[in-house]
mmCIF file with all atom_site columns, C-alpha atoms in Angstrom:
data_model
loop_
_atom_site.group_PDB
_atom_site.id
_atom_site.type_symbol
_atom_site.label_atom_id
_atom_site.label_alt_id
_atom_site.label_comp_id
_atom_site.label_asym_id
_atom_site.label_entity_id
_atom_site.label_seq_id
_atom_site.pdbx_PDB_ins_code
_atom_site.Cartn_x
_atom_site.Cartn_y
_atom_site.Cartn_z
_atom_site.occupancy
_atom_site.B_iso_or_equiv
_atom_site.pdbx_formal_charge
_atom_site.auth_seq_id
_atom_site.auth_comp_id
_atom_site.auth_asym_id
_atom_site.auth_atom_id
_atom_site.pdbx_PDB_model_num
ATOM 1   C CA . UNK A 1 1   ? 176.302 -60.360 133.669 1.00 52.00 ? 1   UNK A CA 1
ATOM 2   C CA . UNK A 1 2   ? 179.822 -60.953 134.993 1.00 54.00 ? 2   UNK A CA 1
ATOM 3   C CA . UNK A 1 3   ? 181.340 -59.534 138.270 1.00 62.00 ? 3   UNK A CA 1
ATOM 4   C CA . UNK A 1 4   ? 185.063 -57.760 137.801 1.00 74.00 ? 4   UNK A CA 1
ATOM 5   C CA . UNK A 1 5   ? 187.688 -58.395 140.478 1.00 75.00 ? 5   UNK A CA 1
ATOM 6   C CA . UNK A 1 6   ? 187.212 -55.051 141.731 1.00 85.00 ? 6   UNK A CA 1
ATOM 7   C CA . UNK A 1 7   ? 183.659 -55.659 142.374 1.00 86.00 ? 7   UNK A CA 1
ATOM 8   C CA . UNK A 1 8   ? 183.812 -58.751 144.011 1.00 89.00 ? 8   UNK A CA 1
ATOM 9   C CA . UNK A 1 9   ? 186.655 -57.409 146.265 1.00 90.00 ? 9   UNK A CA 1
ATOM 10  C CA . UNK A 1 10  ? 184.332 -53.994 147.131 1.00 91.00 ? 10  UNK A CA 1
ATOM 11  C CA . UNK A 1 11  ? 181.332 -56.132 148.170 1.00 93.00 ? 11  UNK A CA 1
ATOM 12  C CA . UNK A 1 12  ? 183.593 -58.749 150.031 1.00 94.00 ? 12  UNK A CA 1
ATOM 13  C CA . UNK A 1 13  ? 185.137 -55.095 152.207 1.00 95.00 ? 13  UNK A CA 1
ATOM 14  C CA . UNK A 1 14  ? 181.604 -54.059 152.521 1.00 95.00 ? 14  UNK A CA 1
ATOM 15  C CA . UNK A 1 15  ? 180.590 -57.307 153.790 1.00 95.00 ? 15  UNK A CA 1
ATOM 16  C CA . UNK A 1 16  ? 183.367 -57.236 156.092 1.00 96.00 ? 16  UNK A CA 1
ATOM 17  C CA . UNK A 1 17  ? 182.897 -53.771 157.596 1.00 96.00 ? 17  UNK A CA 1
ATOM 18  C CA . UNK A 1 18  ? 179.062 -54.916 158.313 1.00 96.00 ? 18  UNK A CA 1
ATOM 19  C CA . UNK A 1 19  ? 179.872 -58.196 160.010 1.00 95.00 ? 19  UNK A CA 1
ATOM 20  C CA . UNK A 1 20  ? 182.472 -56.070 162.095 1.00 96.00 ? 20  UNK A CA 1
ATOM 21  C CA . UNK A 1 21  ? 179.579 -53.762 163.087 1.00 95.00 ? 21  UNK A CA 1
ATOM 22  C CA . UNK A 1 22  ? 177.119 -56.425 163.912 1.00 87.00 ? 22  UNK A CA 1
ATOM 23  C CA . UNK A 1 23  ? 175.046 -56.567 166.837 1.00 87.00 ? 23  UNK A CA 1
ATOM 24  C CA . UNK A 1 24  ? 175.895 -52.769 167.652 1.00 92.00 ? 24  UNK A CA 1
ATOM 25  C CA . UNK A 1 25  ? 173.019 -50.559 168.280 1.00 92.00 ? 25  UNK A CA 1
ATOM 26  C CA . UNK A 1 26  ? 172.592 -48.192 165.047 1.00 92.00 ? 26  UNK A CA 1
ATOM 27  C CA . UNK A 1 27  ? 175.615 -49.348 163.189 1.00 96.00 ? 27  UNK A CA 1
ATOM 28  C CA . UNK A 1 28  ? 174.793 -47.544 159.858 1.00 97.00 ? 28  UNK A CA 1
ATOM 29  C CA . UNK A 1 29  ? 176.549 -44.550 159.955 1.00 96.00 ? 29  UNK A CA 1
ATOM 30  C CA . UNK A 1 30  ? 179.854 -46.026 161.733 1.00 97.00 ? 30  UNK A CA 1
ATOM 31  C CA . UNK A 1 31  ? 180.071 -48.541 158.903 1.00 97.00 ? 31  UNK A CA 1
ATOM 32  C CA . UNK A 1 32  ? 179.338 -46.118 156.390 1.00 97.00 ? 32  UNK A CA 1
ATOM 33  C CA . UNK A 1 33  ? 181.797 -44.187 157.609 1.00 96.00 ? 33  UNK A CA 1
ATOM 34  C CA . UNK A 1 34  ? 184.293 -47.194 157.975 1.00 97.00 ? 34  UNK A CA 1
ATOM 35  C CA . UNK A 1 35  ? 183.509 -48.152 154.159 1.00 97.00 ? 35  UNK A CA 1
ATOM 36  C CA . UNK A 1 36  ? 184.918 -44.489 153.283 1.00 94.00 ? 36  UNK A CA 1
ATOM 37  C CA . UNK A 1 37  ? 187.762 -44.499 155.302 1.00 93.00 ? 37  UNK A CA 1
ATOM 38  C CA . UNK A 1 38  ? 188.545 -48.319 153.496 1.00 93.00 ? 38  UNK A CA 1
ATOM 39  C CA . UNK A 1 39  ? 187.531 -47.810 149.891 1.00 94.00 ? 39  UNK A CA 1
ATOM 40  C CA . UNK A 1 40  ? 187.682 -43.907 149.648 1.00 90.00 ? 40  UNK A CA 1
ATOM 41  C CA . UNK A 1 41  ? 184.123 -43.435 149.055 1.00 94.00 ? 41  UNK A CA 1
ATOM 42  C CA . UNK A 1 42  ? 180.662 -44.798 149.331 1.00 96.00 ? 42  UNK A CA 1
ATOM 43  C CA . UNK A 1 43  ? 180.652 -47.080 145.837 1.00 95.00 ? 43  UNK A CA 1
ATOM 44  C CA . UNK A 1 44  ? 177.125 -47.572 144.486 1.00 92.00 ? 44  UNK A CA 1
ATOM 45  C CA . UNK A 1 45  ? 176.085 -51.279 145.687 1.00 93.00 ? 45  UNK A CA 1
ATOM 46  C CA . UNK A 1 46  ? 176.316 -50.279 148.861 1.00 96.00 ? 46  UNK A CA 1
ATOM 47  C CA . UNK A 1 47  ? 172.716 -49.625 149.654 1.00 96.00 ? 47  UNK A CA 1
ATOM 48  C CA . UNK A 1 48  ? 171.946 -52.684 148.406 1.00 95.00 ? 48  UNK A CA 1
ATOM 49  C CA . UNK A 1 49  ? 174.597 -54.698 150.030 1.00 95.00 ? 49  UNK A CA 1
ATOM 50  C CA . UNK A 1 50  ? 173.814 -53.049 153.900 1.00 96.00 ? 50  UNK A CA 1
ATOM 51  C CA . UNK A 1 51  ? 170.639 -53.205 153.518 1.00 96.00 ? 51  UNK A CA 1
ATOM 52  C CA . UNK A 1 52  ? 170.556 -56.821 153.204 1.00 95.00 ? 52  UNK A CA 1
ATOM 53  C CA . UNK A 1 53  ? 173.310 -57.317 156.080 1.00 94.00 ? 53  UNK A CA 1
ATOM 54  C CA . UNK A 1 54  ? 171.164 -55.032 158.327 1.00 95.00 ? 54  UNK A CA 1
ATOM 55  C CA . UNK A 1 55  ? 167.954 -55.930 157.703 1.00 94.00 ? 55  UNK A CA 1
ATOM 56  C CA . UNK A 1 56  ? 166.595 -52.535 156.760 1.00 95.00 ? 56  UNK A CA 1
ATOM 57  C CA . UNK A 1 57  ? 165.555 -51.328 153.037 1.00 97.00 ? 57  UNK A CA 1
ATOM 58  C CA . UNK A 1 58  ? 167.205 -49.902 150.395 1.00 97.00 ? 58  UNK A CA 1
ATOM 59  C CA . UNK A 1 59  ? 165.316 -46.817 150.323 1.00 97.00 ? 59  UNK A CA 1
ATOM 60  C CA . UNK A 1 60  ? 166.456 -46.530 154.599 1.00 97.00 ? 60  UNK A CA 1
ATOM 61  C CA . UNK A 1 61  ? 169.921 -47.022 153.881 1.00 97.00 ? 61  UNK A CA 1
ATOM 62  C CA . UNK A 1 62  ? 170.354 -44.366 150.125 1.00 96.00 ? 62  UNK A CA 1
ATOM 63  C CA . UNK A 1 63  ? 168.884 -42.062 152.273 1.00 96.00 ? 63  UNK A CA 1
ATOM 64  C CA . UNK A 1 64  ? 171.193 -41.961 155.329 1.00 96.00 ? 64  UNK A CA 1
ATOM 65  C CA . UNK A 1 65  ? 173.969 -41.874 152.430 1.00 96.00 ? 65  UNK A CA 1
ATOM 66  C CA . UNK A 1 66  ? 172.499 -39.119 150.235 1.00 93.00 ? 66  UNK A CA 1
ATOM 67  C CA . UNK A 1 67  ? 171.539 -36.833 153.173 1.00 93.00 ? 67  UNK A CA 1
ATOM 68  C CA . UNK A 1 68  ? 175.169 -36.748 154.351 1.00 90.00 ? 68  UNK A CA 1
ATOM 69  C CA . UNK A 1 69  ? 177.129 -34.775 152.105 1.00 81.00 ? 69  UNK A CA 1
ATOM 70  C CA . UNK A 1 70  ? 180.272 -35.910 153.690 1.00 84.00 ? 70  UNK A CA 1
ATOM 71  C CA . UNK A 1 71  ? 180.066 -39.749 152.238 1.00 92.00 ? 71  UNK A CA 1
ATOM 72  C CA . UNK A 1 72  ? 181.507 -39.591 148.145 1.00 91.00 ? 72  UNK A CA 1
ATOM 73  C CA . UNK A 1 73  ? 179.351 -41.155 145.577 1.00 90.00 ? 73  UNK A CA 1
ATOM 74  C CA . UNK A 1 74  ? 183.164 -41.834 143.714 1.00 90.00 ? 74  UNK A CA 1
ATOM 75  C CA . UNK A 1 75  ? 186.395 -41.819 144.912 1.00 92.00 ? 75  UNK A CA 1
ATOM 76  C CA . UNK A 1 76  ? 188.190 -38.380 145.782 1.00 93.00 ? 76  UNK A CA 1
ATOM 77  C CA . UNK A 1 77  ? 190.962 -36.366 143.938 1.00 95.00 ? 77  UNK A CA 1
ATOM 78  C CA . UNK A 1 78  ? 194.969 -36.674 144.805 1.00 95.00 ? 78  UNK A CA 1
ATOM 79  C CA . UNK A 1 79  ? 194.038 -33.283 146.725 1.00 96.00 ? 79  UNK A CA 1
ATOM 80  C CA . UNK A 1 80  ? 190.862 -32.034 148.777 1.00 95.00 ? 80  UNK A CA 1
ATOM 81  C CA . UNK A 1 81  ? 190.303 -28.721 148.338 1.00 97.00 ? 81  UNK A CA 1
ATOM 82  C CA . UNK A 1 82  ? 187.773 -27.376 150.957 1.00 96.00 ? 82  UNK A CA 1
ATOM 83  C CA . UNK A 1 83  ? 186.283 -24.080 150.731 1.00 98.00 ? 83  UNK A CA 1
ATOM 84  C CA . UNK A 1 84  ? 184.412 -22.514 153.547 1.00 97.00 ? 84  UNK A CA 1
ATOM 85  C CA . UNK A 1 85  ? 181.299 -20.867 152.370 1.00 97.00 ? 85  UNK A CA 1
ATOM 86  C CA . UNK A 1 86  ? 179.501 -20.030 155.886 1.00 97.00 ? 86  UNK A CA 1
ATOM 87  C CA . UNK A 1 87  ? 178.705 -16.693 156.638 1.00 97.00 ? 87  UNK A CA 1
ATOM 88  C CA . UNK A 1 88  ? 181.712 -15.157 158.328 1.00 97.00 ? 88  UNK A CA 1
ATOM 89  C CA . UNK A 1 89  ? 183.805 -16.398 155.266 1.00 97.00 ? 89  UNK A CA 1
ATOM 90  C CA . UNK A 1 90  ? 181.272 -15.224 152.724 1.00 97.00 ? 90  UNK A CA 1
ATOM 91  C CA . UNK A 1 91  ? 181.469 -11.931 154.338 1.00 97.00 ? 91  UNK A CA 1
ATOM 92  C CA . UNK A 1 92  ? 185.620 -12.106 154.060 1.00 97.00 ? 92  UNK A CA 1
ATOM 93  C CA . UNK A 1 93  ? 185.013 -13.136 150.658 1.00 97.00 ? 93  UNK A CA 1
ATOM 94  C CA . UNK A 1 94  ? 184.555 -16.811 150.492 1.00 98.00 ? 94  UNK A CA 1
ATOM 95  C CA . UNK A 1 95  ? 182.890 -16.792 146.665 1.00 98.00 ? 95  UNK A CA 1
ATOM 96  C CA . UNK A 1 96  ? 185.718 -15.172 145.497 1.00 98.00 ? 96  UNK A CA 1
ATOM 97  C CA . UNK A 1 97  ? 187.786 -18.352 146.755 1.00 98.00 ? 97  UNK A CA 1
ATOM 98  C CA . UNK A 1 98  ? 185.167 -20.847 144.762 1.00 98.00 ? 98  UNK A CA 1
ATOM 99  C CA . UNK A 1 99  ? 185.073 -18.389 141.704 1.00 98.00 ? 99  UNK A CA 1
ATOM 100 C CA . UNK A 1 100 ? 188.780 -18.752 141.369 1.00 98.00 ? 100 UNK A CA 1
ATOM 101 C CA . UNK A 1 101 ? 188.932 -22.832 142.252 1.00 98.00 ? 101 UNK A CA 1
ATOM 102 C CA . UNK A 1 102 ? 186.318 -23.121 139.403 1.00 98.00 ? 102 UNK A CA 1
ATOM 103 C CA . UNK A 1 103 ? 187.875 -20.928 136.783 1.00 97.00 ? 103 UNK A CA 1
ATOM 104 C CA . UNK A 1 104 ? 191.309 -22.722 137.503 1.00 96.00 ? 104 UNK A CA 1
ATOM 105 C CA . UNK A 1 105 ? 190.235 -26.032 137.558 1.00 97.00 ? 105 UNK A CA 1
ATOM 106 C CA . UNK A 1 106 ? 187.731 -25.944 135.171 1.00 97.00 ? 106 UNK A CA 1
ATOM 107 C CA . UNK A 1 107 ? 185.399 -28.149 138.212 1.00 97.00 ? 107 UNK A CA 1
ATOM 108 C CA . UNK A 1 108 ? 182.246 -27.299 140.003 1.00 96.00 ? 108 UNK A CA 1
ATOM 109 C CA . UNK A 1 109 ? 181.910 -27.815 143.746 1.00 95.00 ? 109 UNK A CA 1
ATOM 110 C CA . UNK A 1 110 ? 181.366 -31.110 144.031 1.00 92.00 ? 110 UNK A CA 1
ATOM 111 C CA . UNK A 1 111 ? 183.627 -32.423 141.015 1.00 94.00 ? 111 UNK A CA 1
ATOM 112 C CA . UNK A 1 112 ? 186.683 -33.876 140.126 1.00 95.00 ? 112 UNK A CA 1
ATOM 113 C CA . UNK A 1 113 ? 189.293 -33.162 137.795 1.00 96.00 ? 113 UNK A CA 1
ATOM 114 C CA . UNK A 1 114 ? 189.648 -35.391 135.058 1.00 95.00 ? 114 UNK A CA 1
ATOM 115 C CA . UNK A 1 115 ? 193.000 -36.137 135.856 1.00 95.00 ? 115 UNK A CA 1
ATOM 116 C CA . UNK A 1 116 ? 192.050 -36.962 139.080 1.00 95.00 ? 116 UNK A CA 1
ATOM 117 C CA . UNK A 1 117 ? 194.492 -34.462 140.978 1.00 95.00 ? 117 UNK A CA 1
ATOM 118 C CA . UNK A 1 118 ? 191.832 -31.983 142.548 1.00 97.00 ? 118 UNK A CA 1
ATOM 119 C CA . UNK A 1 119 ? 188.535 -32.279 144.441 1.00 96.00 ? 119 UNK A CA 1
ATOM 120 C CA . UNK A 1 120 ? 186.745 -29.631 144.696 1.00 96.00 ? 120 UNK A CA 1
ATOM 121 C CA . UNK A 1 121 ? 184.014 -29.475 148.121 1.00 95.00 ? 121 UNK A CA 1
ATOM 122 C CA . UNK A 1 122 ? 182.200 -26.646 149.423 1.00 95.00 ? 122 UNK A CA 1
ATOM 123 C CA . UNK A 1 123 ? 181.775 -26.777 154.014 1.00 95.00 ? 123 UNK A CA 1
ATOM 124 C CA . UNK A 1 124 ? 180.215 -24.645 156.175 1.00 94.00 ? 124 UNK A CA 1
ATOM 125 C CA . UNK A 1 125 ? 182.531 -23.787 158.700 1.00 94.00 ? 125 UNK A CA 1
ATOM 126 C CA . UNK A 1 126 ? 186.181 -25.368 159.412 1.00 96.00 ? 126 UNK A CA 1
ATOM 127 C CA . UNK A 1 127 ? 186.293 -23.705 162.819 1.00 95.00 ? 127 UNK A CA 1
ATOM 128 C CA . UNK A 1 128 ? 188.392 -20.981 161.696 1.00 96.00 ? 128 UNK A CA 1
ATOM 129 C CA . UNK A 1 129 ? 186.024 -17.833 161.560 1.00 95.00 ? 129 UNK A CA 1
ATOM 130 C CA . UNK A 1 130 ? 188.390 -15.544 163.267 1.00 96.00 ? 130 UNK A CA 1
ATOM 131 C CA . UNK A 1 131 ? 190.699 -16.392 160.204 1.00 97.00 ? 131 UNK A CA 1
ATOM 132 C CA . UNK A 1 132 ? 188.443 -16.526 157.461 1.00 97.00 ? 132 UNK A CA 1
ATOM 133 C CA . UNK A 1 133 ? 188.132 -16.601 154.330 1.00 98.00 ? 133 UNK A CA 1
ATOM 134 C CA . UNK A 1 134 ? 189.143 -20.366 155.000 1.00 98.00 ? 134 UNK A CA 1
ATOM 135 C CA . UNK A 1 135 ? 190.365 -22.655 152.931 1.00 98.00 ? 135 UNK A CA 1
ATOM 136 C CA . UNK A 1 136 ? 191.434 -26.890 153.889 1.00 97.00 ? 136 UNK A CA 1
ATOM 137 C CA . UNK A 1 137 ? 194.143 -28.457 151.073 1.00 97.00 ? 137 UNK A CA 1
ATOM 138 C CA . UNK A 1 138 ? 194.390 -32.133 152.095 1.00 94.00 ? 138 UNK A CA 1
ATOM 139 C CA . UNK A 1 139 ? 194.544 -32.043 155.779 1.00 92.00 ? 139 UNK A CA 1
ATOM 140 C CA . UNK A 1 140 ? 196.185 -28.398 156.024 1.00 96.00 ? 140 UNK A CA 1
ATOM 141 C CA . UNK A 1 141 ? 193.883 -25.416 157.340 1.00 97.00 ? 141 UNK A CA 1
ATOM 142 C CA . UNK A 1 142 ? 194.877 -22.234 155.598 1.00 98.00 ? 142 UNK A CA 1
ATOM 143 C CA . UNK A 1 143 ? 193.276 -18.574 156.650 1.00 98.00 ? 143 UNK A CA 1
ATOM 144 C CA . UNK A 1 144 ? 192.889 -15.351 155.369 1.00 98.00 ? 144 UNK A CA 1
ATOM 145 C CA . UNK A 1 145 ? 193.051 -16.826 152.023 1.00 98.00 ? 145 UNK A CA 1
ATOM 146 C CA . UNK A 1 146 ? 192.921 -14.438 148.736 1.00 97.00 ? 146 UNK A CA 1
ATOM 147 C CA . UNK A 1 147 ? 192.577 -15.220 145.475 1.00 98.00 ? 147 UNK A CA 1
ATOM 148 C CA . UNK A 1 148 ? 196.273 -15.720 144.350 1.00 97.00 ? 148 UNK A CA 1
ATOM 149 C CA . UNK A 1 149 ? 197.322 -17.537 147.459 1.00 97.00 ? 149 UNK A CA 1
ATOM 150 C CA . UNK A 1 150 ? 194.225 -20.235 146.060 1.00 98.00 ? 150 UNK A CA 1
ATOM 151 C CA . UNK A 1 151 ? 195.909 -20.103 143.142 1.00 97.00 ? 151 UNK A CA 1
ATOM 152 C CA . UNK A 1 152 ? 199.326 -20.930 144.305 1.00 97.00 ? 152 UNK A CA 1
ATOM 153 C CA . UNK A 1 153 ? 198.078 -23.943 146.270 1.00 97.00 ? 153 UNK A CA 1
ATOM 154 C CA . UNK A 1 154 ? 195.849 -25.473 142.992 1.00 96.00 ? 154 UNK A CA 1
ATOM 155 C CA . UNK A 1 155 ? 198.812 -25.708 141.011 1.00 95.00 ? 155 UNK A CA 1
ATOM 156 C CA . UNK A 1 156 ? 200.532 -27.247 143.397 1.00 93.00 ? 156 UNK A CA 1
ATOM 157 C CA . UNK A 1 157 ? 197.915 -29.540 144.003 1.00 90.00 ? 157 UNK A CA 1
ATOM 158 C CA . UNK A 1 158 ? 197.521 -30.229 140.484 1.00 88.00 ? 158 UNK A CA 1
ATOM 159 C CA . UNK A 1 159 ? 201.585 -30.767 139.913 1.00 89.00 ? 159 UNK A CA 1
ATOM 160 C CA . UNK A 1 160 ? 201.753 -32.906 143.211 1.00 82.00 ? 160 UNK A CA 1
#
């Protein structure tokens, strides 16, 4: 079987983000975390790779990284799109908000457009209860969200 470029280079930041972490106590979730903020998302060989540069097993290692939703199996869209579904935005109307992101996008929470402009993610709470329903594009907080203002900011998401 032969290794791509790509591959090569992922295991080699990987590698690197362990070896930076070494010899801290309980380094798997700040290197998992490190390996997101590098690569975008949490590729596949990764349980593998840590497990092997921490000395732990594979099972120990898919776990941590399946439990937290916050870790991306592939990488993210152009645009985040957060919706808050915890209860003081479900009582504002928070399903509204994800019944509208998924008949615009044509995603499920969770997914990725296929031309990789959108990401669509589901939280439970973005601090903003007093404000709510409430909605995160990119790195922007947005309250008292409706339906059409959603709209508004998924196409320009998608045309950004």
């Amino acid at each position: 079987m032969t290794t791509s470029v790509n591959e090569v280079a992922t295991e080699a930041a990987i590698t690197a983000i362990a070896a930076a972490h070494r010899g801290r106590r309980g380094p798997l979730l700040p290197i998992l975390h490190a390996i997101q903020a590098e690569l975008g998302h949490v590729p596949e060989e990764t349980a593998a790779l840590l497990a092997r540069e921490l000395n732990l097993s594979r099972a120990d290692v898919h776990g941590v990284i399946s439990f937290y939703h916050d870790f991306r199996r592939e990488p993210a869209g152009r645009t985040t799109v957060r919706i808050c579904r915890a209860e003081a935005c479900q009582a504002l109307g928070s399903e509204a908000l994800v019944a509208r992101a998924r008949e615009q996008t044509g995603i499920s929470l969770g997914e990725t457009t296929a031309d990789g402009s959108v990401t669509l993610e589901q939280v439970f709470c973005l601090g903003n209860c007093a404000l709510g329903p409430a909605v995160q594009v990119g790195d922007r907080l947005h309250g008292r969200m409706d339906p059409d203002r959603l709209r508004t900011l998924l196409d320009e998401a998608v045309s950004s």
